[in-house]
Amino acid sequence: MLLRNLLLSFWLTFAVVPSAYAGFRVAGGVGLGSTTTSNEISEDEGPLTMLISVDYVYHSKLILGFEHLRSLAMSPPASSNSFSGLYFQWYWNAVPTPYIKADNLKTDEIVFRDIGYFWGTGVGIAQSANLPDAQGKTSNAAGFYLSPRVGADLQLTNRMGVRGEFIMATTVIGTGSVSSMSLLGSIYFSFN
């Protein structure tokens, strides 16, 4: 059921869209952050977070995509909390475009070559998979989350760019709670 819903969401997001702004971007990054899970007890995991995303330039100011955010503990090494879902980012000016030679530009085409500041939010499923403590109490939680975000993109070359963003993610419906704050730096690759 969940897989069917995810596939339907992917299809709606990436297949039924105008082709004029077609462009996929794949991003991966790490940053500082912490995730707290609570149910019978509360546990923290950090100080690192990891983000993998695939997005689609839907419009000159709008990106739709899929994200997977994980927390990473250093001692002991662990990664037991994750957020997976769909997100959108709305750019104040425009989505930064890949660098194109002036000879290759159409006369009716406008490109934006600056830092693209954005805000947005994500929705999806958050879950934790922590071991119980010595008394058998657990901090495991799962539910639907919201993740507001702000950040900036900068296109470096024709295919590659960098992104910095601040993401707050927290469950709003579910068993227990999972919440995360992350300051991330990512590298993305564009495919037109």
XYZ file of C-alpha atoms in Angstrom:
192
model
C 0.000 0.000 0.000
C 2.763 2.429 0.968
C 4.804 1.510 -2.103
C 1.788 2.044 -4.349
C 1.188 5.488 -2.824
C 4.850 6.457 -3.242
C 4.841 5.334 -6.875
C 1.630 7.273 -7.512
C 3.171 10.359 -5.886
C 6.290 9.995 -8.046
C 4.172 9.635 -11.153
C 2.089 12.719 -10.325
C 5.177 14.734 -9.432
C 7.395 13.824 -12.350
C 5.158 12.608 -15.194
C 2.164 14.959 -15.234
C 4.059 18.241 -15.440
C 4.835 20.757 -18.147
C 7.930 19.789 -20.124
C 9.065 23.376 -20.710
C 10.931 23.433 -17.395
C 12.028 19.791 -17.433
C 15.174 19.164 -15.458
C 16.086 16.631 -12.810
C 18.563 17.315 -10.058
C 20.165 14.725 -7.773
C 21.710 16.023 -4.537
C 23.624 14.584 -1.638
C 25.042 16.275 1.398
C 26.020 16.182 5.037
C 25.760 18.675 7.832
C 25.390 19.314 11.508
C 22.209 18.377 13.279
C 20.501 16.363 15.925
C 17.467 14.101 15.976
C 15.444 13.395 19.110
C 13.052 10.463 19.408
C 10.723 9.949 22.321
C 8.131 7.390 23.270
C 8.564 5.684 26.663
C 12.001 7.305 26.941
C 13.803 9.986 24.954
C 17.068 9.607 22.992
C 19.222 11.913 20.866
C 21.258 11.047 17.801
C 23.828 13.291 16.174
C 25.946 15.402 15.628
C 25.728 14.746 11.881
C 22.895 14.466 9.387
C 22.810 13.247 5.800
C 20.418 14.237 3.018
C 19.804 12.594 -0.351
C 17.260 14.155 -2.689
C 15.964 13.916 -6.236
C 14.036 16.916 -7.483
C 12.383 18.205 -10.611
C 12.293 21.810 -11.801
C 8.542 22.149 -12.260
C 8.467 25.870 -12.924
C 10.982 28.716 -13.043
C 10.348 29.295 -9.318
C 9.228 25.858 -8.087
C 11.006 22.570 -7.433
C 9.232 19.345 -6.435
C 11.178 16.374 -5.150
C 11.778 13.359 -2.950
C 14.028 13.525 0.130
C 15.627 11.086 2.541
C 17.112 12.681 5.681
C 19.034 10.566 8.230
C 20.791 11.386 11.460
C 24.292 10.004 12.020
C 25.700 9.304 15.490
C 29.462 9.125 15.947
C 29.858 7.257 19.243
C 28.738 4.547 18.900
C 28.338 4.759 15.108
C 24.629 4.575 14.290
C 21.982 5.850 11.918
C 18.619 4.808 13.273
C 16.339 7.801 12.593
C 15.079 8.805 9.164
C 12.634 11.064 7.347
C 11.483 10.129 3.819
C 8.950 12.049 1.793
C 8.065 14.645 -0.822
C 8.997 18.322 -0.674
C 8.709 21.566 -2.581
C 10.968 24.602 -2.712
C 9.765 28.019 -3.853
C 12.478 30.402 -5.075
C 12.183 34.149 -4.468
C 13.872 35.039 -7.767
C 14.199 31.896 -9.875
C 15.753 28.454 -9.842
C 19.435 28.880 -10.823
C 19.892 27.537 -14.337
C 22.824 25.593 -15.777
C 25.453 27.696 -17.503
C 24.804 27.920 -21.232
C 27.036 29.658 -23.782
C 25.545 32.880 -25.115
C 25.583 31.415 -28.638
C 23.321 28.568 -27.491
C 20.676 30.784 -25.845
C 17.399 31.332 -27.629
C 16.379 34.948 -28.119
C 13.256 34.471 -25.984
C 15.064 32.694 -23.128
C 15.988 34.255 -19.803
C 18.500 32.594 -17.505
C 19.093 33.383 -13.849
C 22.763 33.291 -12.800
C 22.868 34.184 -9.164
C 22.253 32.644 -5.781
C 18.699 31.296 -5.680
C 17.175 31.772 -2.215
C 14.272 29.471 -1.381
C 11.791 28.413 1.266
C 9.696 25.283 1.290
C 8.375 22.334 3.213
C 8.360 18.573 3.059
C 5.857 15.932 4.133
C 6.342 12.221 4.559
C 7.026 9.434 7.018
C 9.521 9.592 9.890
C 10.647 6.563 11.843
C 13.247 5.448 14.348
C 14.757 2.017 14.953
C 16.538 2.277 18.302
C 17.294 -0.642 20.594
C 15.428 -0.667 23.940
C 17.293 0.293 27.102
C 18.219 -2.120 29.928
C 14.689 -1.893 31.405
C 13.092 -2.728 28.042
C 11.755 0.798 27.417
C 12.002 2.151 23.903
C 12.258 5.517 22.223
C 11.031 4.151 18.889
C 8.528 6.383 17.156
C 6.925 6.690 13.737
C 4.523 9.073 12.068
C 3.890 11.683 9.405
C 6.194 14.691 9.472
C 6.357 18.281 8.265
C 9.737 19.819 7.483
C 9.905 23.572 6.842
C 13.179 24.728 5.281
C 15.090 27.752 4.005
C 18.260 27.838 1.958
C 20.132 28.873 -1.145
C 21.333 27.242 -4.382
C 24.288 28.302 -6.507
C 24.916 26.785 -9.933
C 28.691 26.308 -10.356
C 28.962 24.679 -13.783
C 26.661 23.430 -16.513
C 25.792 20.312 -14.486
C 26.877 20.929 -10.875
C 25.794 23.261 -8.104
C 25.888 23.651 -4.333
C 23.081 24.084 -1.832
C 23.006 25.185 1.779
C 19.833 24.746 3.796
C 18.352 24.678 7.270
C 15.673 22.006 7.814
C 13.441 21.478 10.843
C 11.498 18.213 10.709
C 9.000 16.965 13.268
C 6.231 14.389 13.377
C 2.705 15.757 13.621
C 0.717 12.485 13.662
C 1.914 9.117 14.897
C 3.242 7.105 17.820
C 5.797 8.961 19.913
C 7.682 11.829 18.323
C 10.688 12.268 16.064
C 12.158 15.736 15.562
C 15.293 16.966 13.850
C 17.144 20.206 13.152
C 19.808 20.174 10.457
C 22.152 22.665 8.826
C 23.273 20.978 5.596
C 25.617 21.549 2.700
C 24.901 19.591 -0.493
C 26.253 19.152 -3.991
C 23.691 18.644 -6.752
C 23.929 17.500 -10.343
C 21.479 18.667 -13.025
C 20.159 16.511 -15.849
C 18.197 18.236 -18.612
